[in-house]
Short mmCIF file of C-alpha atoms and ligand atoms in Angstrom, two decimals:
data_model
loop_
_atom_site.label_atom_id
_atom_site.label_comp_id
_atom_site.label_asym_id
_atom_site.label_seq_id
_atom_site.Cartn_x
_atom_site.Cartn_y
_atom_site.Cartn_z
CA MET A 131 -136.13 1.18 42.05
CA GLU A 132 -135.36 4.87 41.45
CA LYS A 133 -132.94 4.80 44.38
CA ILE A 134 -131.11 1.80 42.95
CA VAL A 135 -130.93 3.41 39.50
CA SER A 136 -129.54 6.59 41.00
CA LEU A 137 -126.99 4.83 43.22
CA ALA A 138 -125.89 2.60 40.34
CA LYS A 139 -125.21 5.63 38.15
CA ARG A 140 -123.71 7.91 40.81
CA ARG A 141 -121.31 5.34 42.21
CA GLY A 142 -120.22 3.84 38.88
CA PHE A 143 -122.05 0.52 38.74
CA VAL A 144 -124.25 1.01 35.66
CA TYR A 145 -124.59 3.84 33.13
CA PRO A 146 -127.10 4.23 30.33
CA SER A 147 -125.41 3.29 27.06
CA SER A 148 -124.51 6.13 24.66
CA GLU A 149 -125.66 8.62 27.27
CA ILE A 150 -124.23 11.77 25.72
CA TYR A 151 -126.29 10.97 22.61
CA GLY A 152 -129.46 10.60 24.62
CA GLY A 153 -128.99 6.89 25.43
CA PHE A 154 -130.07 3.86 23.40
CA SER A 155 -133.09 1.98 24.64
CA GLY A 156 -132.35 -1.49 25.99
CA PHE A 157 -128.56 -1.06 26.21
CA TRP A 158 -126.44 -0.43 29.32
CA ASP A 159 -122.78 0.05 30.22
CA PHE A 160 -121.26 -1.40 33.37
CA GLY A 161 -118.94 1.08 35.09
CA PRO A 162 -115.83 0.32 37.18
CA LEU A 163 -117.75 -1.10 40.15
CA GLY A 164 -120.35 -2.83 38.00
CA VAL A 165 -117.73 -4.68 36.03
CA GLU A 166 -116.05 -5.92 39.24
CA LEU A 167 -119.39 -7.10 40.62
CA LYS A 168 -120.23 -8.81 37.35
CA ASN A 169 -116.82 -10.49 37.08
CA ASN A 170 -117.09 -11.73 40.66
CA LEU A 171 -120.54 -13.19 39.96
CA LYS A 172 -119.40 -14.86 36.75
CA SER A 173 -116.35 -16.41 38.39
CA ILE A 174 -118.42 -17.75 41.32
CA TRP A 175 -120.90 -19.27 38.85
CA TRP A 176 -118.07 -20.73 36.77
CA GLU A 177 -116.50 -22.26 39.85
CA GLU A 178 -119.78 -23.77 41.04
CA PHE A 179 -121.18 -24.90 37.69
CA VAL A 180 -118.00 -25.89 35.85
CA GLN A 181 -114.77 -26.13 37.81
CA SER A 182 -116.17 -28.04 40.79
CA HIS A 183 -117.72 -30.72 38.52
CA ASP A 184 -115.56 -33.35 36.80
CA GLU A 185 -118.32 -33.96 34.27
CA ILE A 186 -119.03 -30.36 33.19
CA PHE A 187 -117.05 -28.74 30.39
CA GLY A 188 -116.69 -25.04 29.62
CA LEU A 189 -117.15 -23.36 26.26
CA ASP A 190 -116.69 -19.89 24.80
CA SER A 191 -118.25 -19.88 21.36
CA SER A 192 -118.59 -17.24 18.67
CA ILE A 193 -121.54 -14.87 18.90
CA ILE A 194 -122.33 -15.00 15.19
CA MET A 195 -122.74 -18.53 13.90
CA ASN A 196 -123.99 -20.24 10.77
CA PRO A 197 -127.55 -18.89 10.35
CA LYS A 198 -128.84 -22.43 9.70
CA ILE A 199 -128.40 -23.04 13.43
CA TRP A 200 -131.23 -20.62 14.17
CA GLU A 201 -133.47 -22.19 11.55
CA ALA A 202 -132.86 -25.63 13.03
CA SER A 203 -133.46 -24.47 16.60
CA GLY A 204 -136.75 -22.83 15.67
CA HIS A 205 -135.58 -19.32 16.53
CA THR A 206 -136.17 -17.87 13.04
CA GLY A 207 -139.71 -19.26 13.06
CA SER A 208 -142.59 -18.59 15.36
CA GLY A 209 -140.73 -19.95 18.40
CA PHE A 210 -138.79 -16.79 19.17
CA THR A 211 -141.36 -14.08 18.79
CA ASP A 212 -143.06 -11.55 20.97
CA PRO A 213 -146.75 -10.75 20.45
CA LEU A 214 -146.84 -7.17 19.15
CA ARG A 215 -149.67 -4.64 18.93
CA GLU A 216 -149.32 -1.10 17.66
CA CYS A 217 -151.49 1.92 18.45
CA LYS A 218 -153.18 3.19 15.27
CA ASN A 219 -153.11 6.70 16.69
CA CYS A 220 -149.71 7.32 18.38
CA HIS A 221 -147.93 4.30 16.80
CA HIS A 222 -146.44 3.22 20.13
CA ARG A 223 -145.76 -0.52 20.23
CA PHE A 224 -146.53 -2.93 23.05
CA ARG A 225 -146.08 -6.59 23.89
CA SER A 226 -149.68 -7.68 23.99
CA ASP A 227 -149.01 -10.11 26.85
CA ASP A 228 -147.97 -7.09 28.96
CA LEU A 229 -151.16 -5.15 28.19
CA LYS A 230 -153.88 -4.89 30.78
CA THR A 231 -156.34 -3.03 28.54
CA LEU A 232 -157.50 -3.37 24.95
CA ALA A 233 -156.85 0.33 24.28
CA CYS A 234 -153.47 2.05 23.95
CA PRO A 235 -152.10 2.67 27.48
CA ASP A 236 -150.49 5.93 26.28
CA CYS A 237 -153.29 7.70 24.37
CA GLY A 238 -156.33 5.41 24.56
CA GLY A 239 -156.21 4.86 20.76
CA GLN A 240 -157.24 1.68 19.00
CA LEU A 241 -154.66 -1.11 18.78
CA THR A 242 -153.87 -3.22 15.71
CA GLU A 243 -154.39 -7.00 15.65
CA GLU A 244 -151.63 -8.96 17.36
CA LYS A 245 -148.63 -9.72 15.13
CA LYS A 246 -145.77 -12.12 15.86
CA PHE A 247 -142.54 -10.14 15.98
CA ASN A 248 -139.30 -12.13 15.70
CA ILE A 249 -136.73 -10.89 18.22
CA LEU A 250 -133.52 -12.32 16.71
CA VAL A 251 -131.10 -9.47 15.91
CA LYS A 252 -130.08 -9.52 12.25
CA THR A 253 -126.82 -8.53 10.64
CA TYR A 254 -125.00 -9.09 7.33
CA ILE A 255 -121.65 -10.81 6.97
CA GLY A 256 -119.50 -9.94 3.98
CA PRO A 257 -119.61 -6.99 1.59
CA VAL A 258 -123.08 -7.52 0.09
CA GLU A 259 -126.16 -6.94 2.18
CA ASP A 260 -128.48 -9.45 0.56
CA LYS A 261 -130.38 -12.51 1.75
CA SER A 262 -127.40 -14.82 1.29
CA ALA A 263 -125.33 -12.68 3.69
CA LEU A 264 -127.98 -12.56 6.42
CA ALA A 265 -126.80 -13.75 9.84
CA TYR A 266 -127.94 -13.36 13.45
CA LEU A 267 -126.43 -12.29 16.74
CA ARG A 268 -127.11 -15.26 18.98
CA GLY A 269 -130.41 -15.10 20.82
CA GLU A 270 -129.18 -17.50 23.49
CA THR A 271 -125.80 -19.05 24.24
CA ALA A 272 -127.35 -22.53 24.38
CA GLN A 273 -127.34 -23.29 20.65
CA ALA A 274 -123.55 -23.04 20.46
CA ILE A 275 -123.42 -25.76 23.11
CA PHE A 276 -125.66 -28.13 21.13
CA VAL A 277 -123.70 -27.70 17.91
CA ASN A 278 -120.42 -28.43 19.77
CA PHE A 279 -121.84 -31.63 21.29
CA ASN A 280 -119.78 -33.97 19.08
CA ASN A 281 -116.60 -31.92 19.58
CA ILE A 282 -116.79 -32.29 23.36
CA ILE A 283 -117.54 -36.02 23.09
CA ASP A 284 -114.60 -36.54 20.71
CA SER A 285 -112.14 -34.51 22.83
CA PHE A 286 -113.13 -35.69 26.32
CA HIS A 287 -115.14 -38.95 25.95
CA PRO A 288 -117.47 -38.05 28.82
CA GLN A 289 -119.89 -40.57 30.24
CA ILE A 290 -123.49 -39.60 30.61
CA PRO A 291 -124.59 -37.58 32.57
CA PHE A 292 -122.35 -34.71 31.55
CA GLY A 293 -122.75 -31.01 30.91
CA ILE A 294 -121.46 -28.18 28.77
CA ALA A 295 -121.59 -24.65 30.14
CA GLN A 296 -121.05 -21.22 28.72
CA ILE A 297 -121.14 -17.58 29.81
CA GLY A 298 -121.62 -15.03 27.08
CA LYS A 299 -123.57 -12.28 25.40
CA ALA A 300 -127.00 -12.79 23.90
CA PHE A 301 -129.06 -10.32 21.88
CA ARG A 302 -132.81 -9.91 21.53
CA ASN A 303 -134.72 -7.20 19.77
CA GLU A 304 -137.12 -6.88 22.72
CA ILE A 305 -140.24 -4.82 21.95
CA THR A 306 -140.37 -3.37 25.42
CA PRO A 307 -137.00 -3.33 27.15
CA GLY A 308 -137.32 -1.83 30.58
CA ASN A 309 -137.31 -1.92 34.35
CA PHE A 310 -133.74 -0.61 34.33
CA PHE A 311 -131.68 -3.46 32.85
CA PHE A 312 -134.15 -6.24 33.79
CA ARG A 313 -135.10 -6.67 30.14
CA SER A 314 -132.34 -5.48 27.80
CA ARG A 315 -131.57 -5.97 24.14
CA GLU A 316 -127.98 -6.98 24.84
CA PHE A 317 -127.27 -9.06 27.94
CA GLU A 318 -125.16 -11.93 29.20
CA GLN A 319 -126.32 -15.43 29.99
CA MET A 320 -124.83 -18.18 32.14
CA GLU A 321 -126.14 -21.43 30.73
CA LEU A 322 -125.61 -25.09 31.42
CA GLU A 323 -126.85 -27.88 29.17
CA TYR A 324 -126.79 -31.07 31.24
CA PHE A 325 -127.13 -34.20 29.08
CA ILE A 326 -128.86 -37.16 30.68
CA GLU A 327 -130.50 -40.52 30.02
CA PRO A 328 -134.17 -39.81 29.20
CA ILE A 329 -135.26 -41.85 32.20
CA GLU A 330 -133.42 -39.44 34.52
CA ASP A 331 -135.37 -36.41 33.27
CA GLU A 332 -137.63 -35.83 36.27
CA LYS A 333 -134.93 -36.59 38.85
CA MET A 334 -132.29 -34.34 37.25
CA PHE A 335 -134.78 -31.56 36.73
CA LYS A 336 -135.51 -31.53 40.46
CA TYR A 337 -131.81 -31.76 41.25
CA TRP A 338 -130.88 -28.70 39.16
CA ARG A 339 -133.85 -26.68 40.41
CA SER A 340 -132.66 -27.02 43.97
CA TYR A 341 -128.99 -26.64 43.02
CA CYS A 342 -129.77 -23.25 41.41
CA LEU A 343 -131.87 -22.11 44.35
CA GLY A 344 -129.05 -23.14 46.70
CA PHE A 345 -126.61 -21.14 44.56
CA LEU A 346 -128.78 -18.01 44.99
CA HIS A 347 -128.96 -18.55 48.75
CA GLY A 348 -125.18 -18.92 48.76
CA LEU A 349 -124.88 -15.50 47.10
CA GLY A 350 -126.70 -14.10 50.11
CA LEU A 351 -130.08 -13.41 48.45
CA ASN A 352 -132.93 -13.32 50.93
CA PRO A 353 -134.85 -16.64 50.59
CA ASP A 354 -138.14 -14.76 51.15
CA ASN A 355 -137.52 -12.92 47.87
CA LEU A 356 -137.17 -16.13 45.86
CA ARG A 357 -139.78 -18.68 44.77
CA PHE A 358 -140.37 -21.39 42.19
CA TYR A 359 -142.91 -20.84 39.43
CA ASP A 360 -143.87 -23.82 37.26
CA HIS A 361 -144.87 -22.78 33.74
CA PRO A 362 -148.32 -24.01 32.73
CA LYS A 363 -148.24 -26.15 29.54
CA GLU A 364 -149.63 -23.39 27.29
CA LYS A 365 -146.84 -20.99 28.28
CA LEU A 366 -143.90 -23.33 27.57
CA SER A 367 -141.20 -22.27 25.09
CA HIS A 368 -141.18 -24.09 21.75
CA TYR A 369 -138.42 -26.46 22.92
CA SER A 370 -139.59 -27.18 26.44
CA LYS A 371 -141.27 -30.22 28.01
CA GLY A 372 -141.45 -28.40 31.34
CA THR A 373 -139.94 -25.26 32.82
CA THR A 374 -139.63 -23.90 36.32
CA ASP A 375 -138.56 -20.32 36.84
CA ILE A 376 -136.91 -19.15 39.98
CA GLU A 377 -138.64 -15.83 40.43
CA TYR A 378 -137.31 -12.88 42.39
CA HIS A 379 -139.47 -10.34 44.18
CA PHE A 380 -138.38 -7.24 42.21
CA PRO A 381 -139.84 -3.83 43.19
CA PHE A 382 -142.12 -4.16 40.12
CA GLY A 383 -143.37 -7.60 41.21
CA TRP A 384 -142.37 -11.28 41.12
CA SER A 385 -140.53 -11.90 37.84
CA GLU A 386 -138.36 -14.52 36.18
CA LEU A 387 -134.79 -14.60 37.35
CA TRP A 388 -133.60 -18.06 36.31
CA GLY A 389 -135.24 -20.54 33.95
CA ILE A 390 -134.69 -24.27 34.46
CA ALA A 391 -136.03 -26.13 31.44
CA ARG A 392 -136.47 -29.73 30.39
CA ARG A 393 -135.55 -29.46 26.72
CA GLY A 394 -135.84 -33.20 26.04
CA ASN A 395 -133.90 -34.13 22.88
CA TYR A 396 -135.48 -31.30 20.88
CA ASP A 397 -132.25 -29.45 20.04
CA LEU A 398 -129.94 -32.40 19.33
CA SER A 399 -132.60 -33.98 17.10
CA LYS A 400 -133.24 -30.76 15.21
CA HIS A 401 -129.53 -30.14 14.58
CA THR A 402 -129.10 -33.75 13.47
CA LYS A 403 -131.91 -33.24 10.98
CA TYR A 404 -130.72 -29.88 9.66
CA SER A 405 -126.95 -30.54 9.59
CA GLY A 406 -127.06 -34.18 8.54
CA LYS A 407 -124.56 -34.95 11.34
CA LYS A 408 -125.62 -37.47 13.97
CA LEU A 409 -125.59 -35.98 17.46
CA ILE A 410 -125.82 -39.04 19.63
CA TYR A 411 -124.24 -40.57 22.72
CA LYS A 412 -122.91 -44.13 22.52
CA ASN A 413 -122.84 -46.05 25.78
CA PRO A 414 -119.25 -47.44 25.99
CA THR A 415 -120.32 -50.68 27.72
CA THR A 416 -123.52 -51.58 25.89
CA ASN A 417 -122.74 -49.75 22.61
CA GLN A 418 -126.34 -48.55 22.72
CA GLU A 419 -126.86 -45.20 20.97
CA ILE A 420 -129.21 -42.62 22.41
CA VAL A 421 -130.10 -39.00 21.81
CA PRO A 422 -129.69 -37.67 25.33
CA TYR A 423 -132.25 -35.47 27.03
CA VAL A 424 -131.07 -32.19 28.42
CA ILE A 425 -131.80 -30.11 31.51
CA GLU A 426 -131.00 -26.45 31.05
CA PRO A 427 -130.50 -23.98 33.91
CA SER A 428 -130.21 -20.56 32.27
CA VAL A 429 -129.79 -17.25 34.06
CA GLY A 430 -129.05 -13.72 32.90
CA VAL A 431 -125.92 -12.23 34.47
CA ASP A 432 -127.33 -8.71 34.29
CA ARG A 433 -130.73 -9.72 35.64
CA LEU A 434 -129.07 -11.49 38.55
CA ILE A 435 -126.90 -8.42 39.19
CA LEU A 436 -130.10 -6.35 39.38
CA ALA A 437 -131.60 -8.77 41.92
CA ILE A 438 -128.36 -8.72 43.91
CA LEU A 439 -128.29 -4.91 44.05
CA ILE A 440 -131.95 -4.70 45.06
CA ASP A 441 -131.55 -7.39 47.71
CA ALA A 442 -128.44 -5.78 49.19
CA PHE A 443 -129.84 -2.23 49.32
CA PHE A 444 -130.73 -0.98 52.82
CA GLU A 445 -131.56 2.53 53.92
CA GLU A 446 -130.77 3.12 57.55
CA GLU A 447 -131.25 6.24 59.63
CA LYS A 448 -127.80 7.62 58.87
CA ARG A 449 -126.57 5.69 55.91
CA VAL A 450 -127.32 3.70 52.78
CA VAL A 451 -125.64 0.33 52.84
CA LEU A 452 -125.22 -2.35 50.20
CA ARG A 453 -125.02 -5.56 52.19
CA LEU A 454 -123.32 -7.47 49.38
CA SER A 455 -121.84 -10.84 50.11
CA PRO A 456 -118.08 -10.15 50.54
CA LYS A 457 -117.27 -12.51 47.67
CA LEU A 458 -119.42 -10.36 45.35
CA ALA A 459 -118.39 -6.92 46.65
CA PRO A 460 -116.30 -4.91 44.12
CA PHE A 461 -113.82 -3.90 46.83
CA LYS A 462 -113.17 -6.25 49.75
CA VAL A 463 -111.32 -3.68 51.85
CA ALA A 464 -110.82 0.10 51.95
CA VAL A 465 -107.70 1.60 53.50
CA PHE A 466 -107.57 5.11 54.99
CA PRO A 467 -104.97 7.20 56.77
CA LEU A 468 -106.79 8.85 59.71
CA VAL A 469 -105.89 12.26 58.30
CA SER A 470 -104.38 13.12 54.95
CA ASN A 471 -101.98 15.83 56.10
CA LYS A 472 -99.74 13.71 58.36
CA GLU A 473 -97.03 12.29 56.20
CA GLU A 474 -96.13 9.35 58.50
CA LEU A 475 -99.77 8.20 58.57
CA VAL A 476 -100.20 8.47 54.80
CA GLU A 477 -96.92 6.66 54.21
CA LYS A 478 -97.83 3.80 56.55
CA ALA A 479 -101.34 3.58 55.06
CA ARG A 480 -99.84 3.37 51.56
CA ILE A 481 -97.65 0.44 52.64
CA VAL A 482 -100.67 -1.40 54.11
CA TYR A 483 -102.70 -0.61 50.98
CA GLN A 484 -100.02 -1.86 48.58
CA ASP A 485 -99.55 -5.03 50.58
CA LEU A 486 -103.27 -5.90 50.70
CA ARG A 487 -103.67 -5.15 47.00
CA LYS A 488 -101.42 -8.08 46.12
CA ASN A 489 -104.29 -10.44 46.99
CA LEU A 490 -107.49 -8.40 47.12
CA MET A 491 -109.38 -5.57 45.44
CA VAL A 492 -108.68 -2.67 47.81
CA ALA A 493 -109.96 0.91 47.73
CA TRP A 494 -107.96 3.93 48.90
CA ASP A 495 -109.59 7.03 50.32
CA ASP A 496 -108.01 10.01 52.08
CA ARG A 497 -110.68 12.62 51.42
CA GLY A 498 -112.98 14.20 54.01
CA ASN A 499 -113.43 12.80 57.50
CA ILE A 500 -113.46 9.15 58.52
CA GLY A 501 -117.25 9.05 59.03
CA LYS A 502 -117.86 10.21 55.47
CA ARG A 503 -115.37 7.69 54.12
CA TYR A 504 -117.14 4.86 56.00
CA PHE A 505 -120.50 5.90 54.55
CA ALA A 506 -119.07 6.15 51.04
CA GLN A 507 -117.75 2.57 51.33
CA ASP A 508 -121.02 1.31 52.89
CA GLU A 509 -122.88 2.61 49.86
CA ILE A 510 -120.79 0.51 47.46
CA GLY A 511 -120.80 -2.55 49.69
CA THR A 512 -117.15 -2.67 50.86
CA PRO A 513 -117.25 -5.14 53.77
CA TRP A 514 -114.24 -3.85 55.76
CA CYS A 515 -112.45 -0.53 56.26
CA VAL A 516 -108.94 -0.34 57.67
CA THR A 517 -107.81 2.89 59.34
CA ILE A 518 -104.19 3.75 60.04
CA ASP A 519 -104.02 6.07 63.06
CA TYR A 520 -101.47 7.34 65.58
CA ASP A 521 -101.51 4.06 67.54
CA THR A 522 -100.49 2.26 64.34
CA LEU A 523 -97.21 4.15 64.42
CA LYS A 524 -96.62 2.95 68.00
CA ASP A 525 -97.81 -0.67 68.04
CA ASP A 526 -98.35 -1.60 64.36
CA THR A 527 -102.06 -2.29 64.82
CA VAL A 528 -104.94 -0.87 62.76
CA THR A 529 -108.69 -0.46 63.19
CA ILE A 530 -110.89 -2.77 61.14
CA ARG A 531 -114.48 -1.58 60.87
CA ASP A 532 -117.19 -4.02 59.78
CA ARG A 533 -119.74 -2.72 57.24
CA ASP A 534 -122.75 -4.61 58.60
CA THR A 535 -122.27 -4.24 62.36
CA THR A 536 -120.21 -0.99 62.19
CA LYS A 537 -118.19 -2.55 65.05
CA GLN A 538 -114.46 -1.91 65.17
CA ILE A 539 -111.61 -4.16 66.27
CA ARG A 540 -107.85 -3.76 66.31
CA GLU A 541 -105.60 -6.14 64.46
CA LYS A 542 -101.86 -6.41 63.84
CA VAL A 543 -100.76 -5.15 60.42
CA SER A 544 -98.78 -8.36 59.95
CA SER A 545 -101.93 -10.51 60.25
CA LEU A 546 -104.23 -8.46 57.98
CA ASN A 547 -103.81 -10.65 54.92
CA SER A 548 -104.67 -13.85 56.78
CA TYR A 549 -107.50 -12.07 58.66
CA PHE A 550 -109.24 -11.09 55.42
CA GLN A 551 -108.54 -14.40 53.69
CA LYS A 552 -110.18 -16.17 56.60
CA LYS A 553 -113.15 -13.79 56.56
CA LEU A 554 -113.64 -14.34 52.82
CA GLU A 555 -113.45 -18.11 53.21
CA ASP A 556 -116.05 -17.96 56.00
N1 GAP B 894 -131.56 -20.91 26.62
C1 GAP B 894 -132.78 -20.66 27.27
C2 GAP B 894 -133.14 -19.25 27.35
O1 GAP B 894 -132.48 -18.41 26.76
P1 GAP B 894 -134.84 -17.59 28.43
O2 GAP B 894 -135.86 -17.84 29.51
O3 GAP B 894 -135.28 -16.92 27.20
O4 GAP B 894 -134.24 -19.04 28.11
C3 GAP B 894 -132.90 -17.32 30.16
O5 GAP B 894 -133.62 -16.79 29.07
C4 GAP B 894 -132.54 -16.23 31.14
O6 GAP B 894 -131.86 -15.17 30.47
C5 GAP B 894 -133.75 -15.56 31.81
O7 GAP B 894 -134.20 -16.28 32.93
C6 GAP B 894 -133.18 -14.21 32.19
O8 GAP B 894 -132.46 -14.31 33.41
C7 GAP B 894 -132.21 -13.93 31.06
N2 GAP B 894 -132.83 -13.07 30.03
C8 GAP B 894 -133.65 -13.44 29.03
N3 GAP B 894 -134.02 -12.39 28.28
C9 GAP B 894 -133.42 -11.31 28.83
C10 GAP B 894 -133.39 -9.91 28.51
N4 GAP B 894 -134.05 -9.43 27.46
N5 GAP B 894 -132.67 -9.09 29.30
C11 GAP B 894 -131.98 -9.57 30.36
N6 GAP B 894 -131.96 -10.87 30.69
C12 GAP B 894 -132.66 -11.74 29.95
#
C-alpha cells in the first residue's frame, strides 16, 4: 500500500488535499493522471450502464437538495449512523465495529459507551445559520434519482423495467476515514436504480450482480481478487431487503468495493408519504398501478480507482509497471525522438505526436535515454511507446514498444492511427 501511495503522489495520480496546510483528513485531490484515469473509468461505466441500454436514463442532480428528502429516506435518523466510542483518556474516537479490543487501541484507556453518530454533512443555506436554514450535502446520489422518478416517467414514458443512473459526489462525515482514499469524506459514486416488477426482484438482483462482476472483469481486474459477500440480515442497511457486496482483496484485507442492494419499494414509498406526491408506475396496457421495486448497484469511483491501481501494480526486477487496461490508461501512447539534439528527429517526432493527439491522449518525452523513458511510461501505465529514429527518416517507419511484453515492432507512420484504434478496440 505504501508503494501505491508513493507512486500515486510522485507521478501525479493522487495528492493529499490541502497538503501545504498539513492536509485534511478524509479528503484527496486527483492530479493530472488521476483525473484522466477517473474520467476514463466514468465514461466506460456511463457507456455500459447508460448509453448501451435503451431503458436506462442518465441524471445529474444537485448536490444540496431539500432537506426533507433526507428525513424521508431515513438518513437523518438512525439509518445513516456509525457506532462511535471515545477514549476517556486520550479522546481519540473510533468506529466501534472496527475495534478488536474493549480498550483504547492508542493508549489502552477506557472507552465510552457506544453512541450513534450521524454521518450526513451539514451546511446552512441562506444568510441565517439557524435550524430553518439547515441543509445537507448528499450522502448518496441515489435519493436524487428517487425524487426525479415522476419527471423521468413524464418525459420518457418508459416501460418497466427501466433504470435511472447518476455519477456524482457524495459526502459522509466518516469517523475513521483511511486506507488511503478507500474511505473518504468526499467521494464520487456511480449508481443505478433499476425499477422492476416486485415479482422480478430475485431474478434482477442476480442479473445485476453478475453484470457488475462482468464489468469489473472487463476492466481487467484479476478475478481472483474479487468475490461476492452476501450481507447477513442483521447487517443490512435500513432500506435493504438483501445486499451483496462485490469485495476486492485490498492489501488491508477483503473489503467492500461495490454494493448491489434490493431496496424493495422503501424509497418510493417513503417519498410518497413525506412529499404527498404519488410515485407510482402505471402499466399502459392493464392500467394497473404499482410501486416498483428497485435493484441498486452502487460503486464508489474513487474506491474502484484504488482497486484498479492496486491490481495493476507490478514490481519486476528492473521496473515498476502499471498494467492498466489500455482503455483506462491516462495516456494511450508516448512519443519520443531517439535523441533530443537531432533537429530532424525531433521535428519528425513532433509531427507524429501532433497527429496522434487528434484522436488519443499522447505523452511526449525527450529527456534522458530511451530506457529511462520506457520505464517512466511503464510506471504510469502507458501501453505503447513510439520512437522516431534514424530509420524513420529513411523509410517512414517507427518502433512501437509494448508495455506488457516489452517487445518492439516496426510500423509505418501512415498506419499508426489505425494501428492504435484497432488495439484499443481489441
Ligand atoms: N446508495 C447506496 C449506497 O450509498 P453504500 O454501500 O453506502 O450504499 C456504495 O455506498 C458504494 O460507495 C460503496 O460500495 C463504496 O464503493 C462507495 N463508498 C461508500 N462510502 C464511501 C467512502 N466513505 N469513501 C469512498 N467510497 C465510499
